[in-house]
């Protein structure tokens, strides 16, 4: 049914590529949410030096193309200090966390500020300090509003993991490119045939199958929760 | 001590810029040209397909919906690979410049279709009914009522799309189109002045992006609908 070359190519792309993509995406999502929610909550404190520092962080990492951020981490940091040398996968994940946490911080600020003042006052009256108030009273309510943007962020992170290909991290696009180059080589390594069209169409199809349900989910949550 | 370090770095930076000025300027110029083509292209795609979506024009509406979903749910980098490395296999060979502007135009057009659709749909239907009551046809009502109001509603989100279009031109590094990022990496490979290269690259992008977002705020207050003007 399918030509013979498809099976090993698909196996490599799914077992090496897709796994790498999901690994980078999982690290990037966890890091972005953790850093972003912390910074976004701190941004609601009315203390100017702290606020301008966080603002600068958000505007810089949102403003730079992610590719440039990843280049800075992968090529520039090792030139500054030997200790700041990361492998491609880690560098890509850090770059995505810097970008993603800036997005989450901005969304968190809005979500936290949308919680009525009375909730803060009631929590304080019950004896909660600032940290307890935010982690047990404000954040659980703000999370409802944060859920749709977080699902959209997940879609964007999954799609942007492909940028890791540029520095050679093993993810879906890189796996596809390796296979497409291998097939061009003469036998026994490859077939001496070009299959770039099918392979990149396949990569697009896999990303579509992952992203489409998630964008539907984000749209649904947006309607349900707001 | 720290002051001396900063001073040395700044003088390194300025000699780096003056040594590589022509190369960097060429790269910047190509980034701006590709962005300008793509911004204009995605404006018209968004305008036409957004109107088709909002007014449920048969066939075009469904085709536009498919286009938007496919582009928004696949990574732009894979789209670039497909255009540049995949299409030659079926006999369609595009040069790097064509892929550069085409890829970001297709991408920006899809996002802009959504921006404009949302803008046009946000125009209260009583405004359109008022247009019809005044004797305007469908086209005249769109041009005189829906477009001026809905276009302004769509303005902030569409400018955000244009900013992303500009940032995404950096991905043309993978097809070696010599825009700003590609040029900077070539200079870095030649001079090995890594820190200087990436500092200049990052600052240039930030200046471009921050200028565009300052423009949003300016335009927003200039073009705000009368009832929203404070």
XYZ file of C-alpha atoms in Angstrom:
456
model
C 0.000 0.000 0.000
C 2.583 2.570 1.140
C 5.964 2.636 -0.597
C 8.772 0.844 1.260
C 10.700 3.969 2.221
C 7.836 5.353 4.326
C 7.931 2.941 7.253
C 11.513 3.558 8.554
C 11.198 7.305 7.882
C 7.926 7.584 9.789
C 9.289 5.441 12.605
C 12.354 7.686 13.005
C 10.288 10.869 12.816
C 7.845 9.685 15.465
C 10.222 7.863 17.808
C 13.093 10.358 17.718
C 11.541 13.536 16.331
C 8.115 13.725 17.911
C 9.498 12.562 21.262
C 12.089 15.367 21.141
C 9.411 17.906 20.212
C 7.200 16.827 23.110
C 10.160 16.854 25.510
C 11.144 20.440 24.596
C 7.495 21.521 24.678
C 6.898 19.988 28.126
C 9.974 21.647 29.667
C 9.151 24.959 28.007
C 5.517 24.888 29.119
C 6.336 24.025 32.744
C 9.061 26.689 32.904
C 6.942 29.361 31.213
C 3.982 28.800 33.535
C 6.137 28.758 36.686
C 8.214 31.837 35.852
C 5.352 33.659 34.128
C 2.817 33.297 36.943
C 5.409 34.393 39.517
C 6.470 37.449 37.532
C 2.884 38.319 36.586
C 1.766 38.242 40.221
C 4.773 40.320 41.322
C 3.854 42.801 38.591
C 0.653 43.677 40.482
C 2.702 45.015 43.425
C 2.903 48.781 43.283
C 6.664 49.090 43.740
C 8.143 50.961 40.819
C 11.710 49.525 40.590
C 10.390 45.930 40.693
C 7.661 46.705 38.180
C 9.990 48.359 35.693
C 12.429 45.422 35.953
C 9.685 42.890 35.175
C 8.318 45.162 32.420
C 11.765 45.258 30.826
C 11.979 41.434 31.011
C 8.562 41.090 29.334
C 9.196 43.660 26.601
C 12.651 42.297 25.740
C 11.732 38.602 25.455
C 8.419 39.347 23.756
C 10.084 41.769 21.381
C 12.954 39.577 20.173
C 12.354 36.926 17.511
C 12.601 33.568 19.309
C 15.281 32.514 16.835
C 17.473 35.441 17.945
C 16.881 34.597 21.630
C 17.911 30.989 21.003
C 21.005 32.143 19.063
C 21.960 34.390 21.976
C 21.704 31.478 24.427
C 23.381 28.936 22.168
C 26.169 31.058 20.616
C 26.644 34.194 22.722
C 26.485 32.922 26.315
C 29.361 30.417 25.827
C 31.455 33.318 24.460
C 30.757 35.257 27.666
C 31.570 32.375 30.009
C 32.513 28.715 29.477
C 30.068 27.681 32.200
C 27.114 28.979 30.198
C 27.403 26.325 27.499
C 24.178 24.384 26.872
C 23.317 21.538 24.515
C 20.889 22.364 21.714
C 17.798 20.946 23.411
C 18.404 22.869 26.660
C 19.235 26.097 24.826
C 16.012 25.845 22.820
C 13.986 25.120 25.949
C 15.498 28.140 27.772
C 14.770 30.379 24.792
C 11.161 29.207 24.695
C 10.819 29.689 28.465
C 12.054 33.308 28.235
C 9.527 34.024 25.474
C 6.681 31.967 26.972
C 7.087 33.330 30.510
C 6.823 36.880 29.141
C 3.488 35.949 27.544
C 2.234 34.231 30.723
C 3.359 37.136 32.940
C 1.327 39.604 30.894
C -1.765 37.349 30.963
C -1.351 36.684 34.714
C -1.211 40.386 35.539
C -4.578 40.871 33.855
C -6.090 37.789 35.478
C -4.903 38.723 38.994
C -6.097 42.306 38.621
C -9.512 41.072 37.489
C -10.103 39.472 40.912
C -12.192 41.891 43.022
C -10.450 43.775 45.833
C -12.825 42.277 48.397
C -11.203 38.871 47.855
C -7.834 40.332 48.917
C -9.416 42.038 51.932
C -11.335 38.938 53.019
C -8.202 36.797 52.754
C -6.210 39.340 54.771
C -8.944 39.420 57.415
C -8.579 35.636 57.734
C -4.915 36.177 58.593
C -3.260 35.273 55.278
C -0.020 37.046 54.441
C 0.797 38.241 50.892
C 2.125 34.853 49.757
C -0.671 32.826 51.357
C -3.302 35.228 50.049
C -2.045 34.931 46.487
C -1.369 31.197 46.441
C -4.571 30.040 48.219
C -7.176 32.684 47.382
C -6.303 34.846 44.396
C -4.405 32.442 42.104
C -6.975 29.615 42.171
C -9.593 32.106 40.953
C -7.252 33.785 38.456
C -6.321 30.386 36.993
C -9.826 30.029 35.545
C -9.253 33.138 33.478
C -5.718 32.045 32.636
C -6.715 28.665 31.234
C -7.673 29.727 27.659
C -4.478 31.799 27.106
C -2.425 28.934 28.579
C -3.866 26.455 26.068
C -3.093 28.922 23.243
C 0.412 29.271 24.674
C 0.830 25.479 24.576
C -0.080 25.498 20.863
C 2.427 28.281 20.200
C 5.142 26.540 22.213
C 4.627 23.244 20.343
C 4.846 25.071 17.012
C 7.870 27.118 18.058
C 9.821 24.032 19.193
C 10.614 23.687 15.464
C 12.983 26.657 15.855
C 15.227 24.261 17.811
C 15.886 22.632 14.418
C 18.060 25.596 13.470
C 20.607 24.775 16.190
C 20.362 21.057 15.456
C 18.263 19.780 18.364
C 16.494 16.514 17.549
C 12.826 17.350 17.095
C 10.199 16.598 14.470
C 11.349 18.991 11.742
C 15.021 18.084 12.236
C 14.131 14.364 12.136
C 12.236 14.956 8.894
C 15.143 16.886 7.396
C 17.650 14.157 8.314
C 15.457 11.497 6.723
C 14.877 13.575 3.623
C 18.630 14.050 3.219
C 19.292 10.363 3.873
C 16.884 9.277 1.139
C 18.756 11.434 -1.379
C 21.997 9.516 -0.690
C 22.715 6.489 -2.903
C 21.948 2.970 -1.682
C 22.446 1.307 0.766
C 22.153 4.437 2.964
C 19.354 6.033 1.012
C 17.537 5.443 -2.253
C 18.898 8.238 -4.408
C 15.356 9.628 -4.440
C 13.942 12.970 -3.349
C 10.985 12.761 -0.987
C 11.173 16.207 0.611
C 7.637 17.086 -0.532
C 5.986 14.117 1.185
C 8.162 14.377 4.290
C 7.542 18.085 4.968
C 3.850 17.661 4.142
C 3.893 14.838 6.704
C 5.560 17.067 9.320
C 2.866 19.692 8.695
C 0.150 17.044 9.032
C 1.501 15.812 12.383
C 1.664 19.352 13.767
C -1.852 20.018 12.484
C -3.207 16.899 14.192
C -1.703 18.061 17.500
C -2.548 21.777 17.228
C -6.043 21.706 15.774
C -7.779 20.005 18.744
C -5.896 22.317 21.119
C -6.953 25.523 19.302
C -10.551 24.241 19.329
C -10.185 23.583 23.067
C -8.825 27.092 23.648
C -11.748 28.633 21.737
C -14.210 26.478 23.686
C -12.690 27.415 27.072
C -12.718 31.080 26.060
C -16.492 30.873 25.499
C -17.184 28.766 28.601
C -15.079 30.517 31.218
C -15.300 34.215 30.476
C 35.852 49.025 37.531
C 32.387 48.173 36.169
C 32.241 51.600 34.547
C 35.537 50.933 32.761
C 34.243 47.553 31.517
C 31.063 49.138 30.178
C 33.068 51.885 28.478
C 35.348 49.327 26.776
C 32.354 47.286 25.641
C 30.617 50.354 24.211
C 33.706 51.358 22.247
C 34.043 47.729 20.974
C 30.431 47.919 19.941
C 30.780 51.186 18.060
C 33.876 49.982 16.179
C 32.037 46.727 15.370
C 29.117 48.694 13.936
C 31.305 51.048 11.913
C 33.411 48.121 10.562
C 30.357 46.173 9.411
C 27.990 49.054 8.744
C 27.338 48.392 5.034
C 26.671 44.680 5.552
C 24.328 45.240 8.472
C 22.483 47.993 6.614
C 21.956 45.701 3.599
C 20.552 43.024 5.898
C 18.279 45.507 7.647
C 17.095 46.832 4.291
C 16.147 43.314 3.123
C 14.344 42.622 6.408
C 12.348 45.832 5.956
C 11.570 45.171 2.269
C 10.355 41.606 2.928
C 8.327 42.819 5.927
C 6.781 45.677 3.939
C 5.696 43.366 1.096
C 4.291 40.851 3.573
C 2.490 43.503 5.642
C 0.835 44.969 2.536
C -0.016 41.479 1.227
C -1.418 40.219 4.498
C -3.466 43.416 4.851
C -5.260 42.742 1.558
C -5.649 38.998 2.219
C -7.079 39.784 5.653
C -9.399 42.451 4.298
C -10.886 40.298 1.537
C -10.999 36.931 3.277
C -12.022 38.528 6.592
C -14.984 40.161 4.835
C -15.835 36.855 3.121
C -15.791 35.090 6.508
C -17.768 37.759 8.344
C -20.458 37.976 5.638
C -20.581 34.212 5.020
C -19.953 34.506 1.288
C -20.458 30.938 0.050
C -17.416 28.884 -1.085
C -14.948 31.702 -0.334
C -15.988 31.519 3.333
C -15.240 27.770 3.576
C -12.014 28.044 1.596
C -10.831 30.915 3.803
C -11.682 28.938 6.953
C -9.600 26.003 5.700
C -6.679 28.267 4.776
C -6.744 29.917 8.200
C -6.862 26.617 10.106
C -4.062 24.987 8.105
C -1.705 27.970 8.440
C -2.465 28.725 12.080
C -2.091 25.106 13.175
C 1.237 24.363 11.507
C 4.600 25.962 12.407
C 5.734 28.693 10.020
C 9.210 27.158 9.940
C 7.772 23.939 8.491
C 5.828 26.014 5.949
C 9.109 27.648 4.894
C 10.787 24.223 4.569
C 7.852 22.969 2.527
C 7.947 25.946 0.149
C 11.719 25.974 -0.281
C 12.771 22.314 0.011
C 9.521 20.424 -0.675
C 8.034 22.168 -3.716
C 11.076 21.744 -6.062
C 10.353 17.995 -6.010
C 7.068 18.652 -7.848
C 8.741 21.073 -10.245
C 8.036 24.362 -8.471
C 11.387 25.984 -7.708
C 11.125 29.308 -5.857
C 14.181 31.442 -5.098
C 15.013 32.491 -1.541
C 13.603 36.009 -1.890
C 10.273 34.728 -3.226
C 9.952 32.174 -0.421
C 10.947 34.869 2.098
C 8.120 37.265 1.289
C 5.633 34.582 0.242
C 5.935 32.559 3.448
C 5.363 35.509 5.787
C 2.583 36.880 3.567
C 0.685 33.572 3.635
C 1.249 33.309 7.390
C 0.295 36.916 8.174
C -2.696 36.725 5.819
C -4.165 33.823 7.775
C -3.846 35.611 11.102
C -5.157 38.849 9.597
C -8.202 37.067 8.173
C -9.130 36.208 11.751
C -8.365 39.755 12.965
C -10.554 41.367 10.319
C -13.306 38.761 10.635
C -13.529 39.496 14.365
C -13.469 43.257 13.659
C -16.224 43.114 11.042
C -18.361 40.805 13.183
C -18.056 43.235 16.095
C -19.869 45.931 14.094
C -23.443 46.000 15.476
C -25.903 44.766 12.844
C -28.120 47.822 13.411
C -25.379 49.945 11.782
C -25.563 47.829 8.641
C -29.359 47.947 8.711
C -29.115 51.727 8.930
C -26.871 51.641 5.846
C -29.409 49.529 3.933
C -32.236 51.854 5.071
C -30.318 54.778 3.568
C -30.402 52.950 0.237
C -26.803 51.670 0.185
C -26.237 48.322 -1.518
C -24.305 45.491 0.161
C -20.950 46.624 -1.241
C -21.540 50.301 -0.436
C -22.657 49.389 3.088
C -19.484 47.363 3.575
C -17.232 50.145 2.293
C -18.974 52.994 4.125
C -20.147 51.367 7.332
C -18.602 47.989 8.171
C -15.067 48.729 6.941
C -14.454 52.067 8.705
C -15.845 50.778 12.021
C -14.732 47.138 11.900
C -11.348 48.063 10.447
C -10.638 50.260 13.451
C -11.711 47.504 15.834
C -9.327 45.121 14.030
C -6.457 47.616 13.965
C -4.608 46.743 17.220
C -4.689 42.983 16.642
C -3.683 43.364 12.999
C -0.688 45.530 13.933
C 0.320 42.810 16.391
C 0.234 40.421 13.439
C 2.464 42.803 11.432
C 4.949 42.860 14.323
C 5.006 39.055 14.306
C 5.492 39.137 10.518
C 8.567 41.323 11.002
C 9.936 39.014 13.704
C 9.259 35.934 11.572
C 11.394 37.241 8.711
C 14.355 36.211 10.925
C 13.418 32.581 10.158
C 14.586 33.133 6.562
C 17.980 32.273 8.060
C 17.139 28.615 7.308
C 16.953 29.293 3.551
C 20.035 31.555 3.735
C 18.153 34.620 2.499
C 20.529 37.420 3.590
C 18.161 39.455 5.774
C 19.273 40.914 9.101
C 19.706 37.683 11.110
C 21.463 35.769 8.310
C 23.756 38.752 7.657
C 24.593 39.074 11.351
C 25.506 35.389 11.605
C 27.703 35.654 8.515
C 29.503 38.615 10.072
C 29.865 36.676 13.331
C 31.400 33.720 11.481
C 33.912 36.021 9.778
C 34.862 38.289 12.678
C 34.237 35.950 15.650
C 32.989 39.037 17.491
C 30.142 37.027 18.973
C 28.984 39.261 21.811
C 29.076 42.405 19.659
C 27.162 40.714 16.818
C 24.304 39.458 18.932
C 24.061 42.671 20.952
C 23.666 44.696 17.759
C 21.230 42.143 16.305
C 19.049 42.098 19.428
C 19.035 45.877 19.842
C 18.056 46.378 16.191
C 15.076 44.030 16.475
C 13.976 45.599 19.756
C 14.112 49.099 18.252
C 12.009 47.941 15.264
C 9.466 46.053 17.360
C 9.182 48.703 20.077
C 8.713 51.432 17.464
C 5.897 49.462 15.893
C 4.160 48.869 19.210
C 4.498 52.556 20.103
C 2.810 53.209 16.753
C -0.117 50.982 17.808
C -0.787 53.139 20.843
C -0.528 56.312 18.782
C -2.866 54.996 16.080
C -5.260 53.575 18.641
C -5.820 56.980 20.210
C -5.916 58.758 16.827
C -8.331 56.326 15.188
C -10.446 55.474 18.238
C -14.178 55.474 17.555
C -15.815 58.689 18.817
C -17.663 56.952 21.669
C -14.427 55.415 22.981
C -12.412 58.602 22.898
C -11.604 59.743 26.396
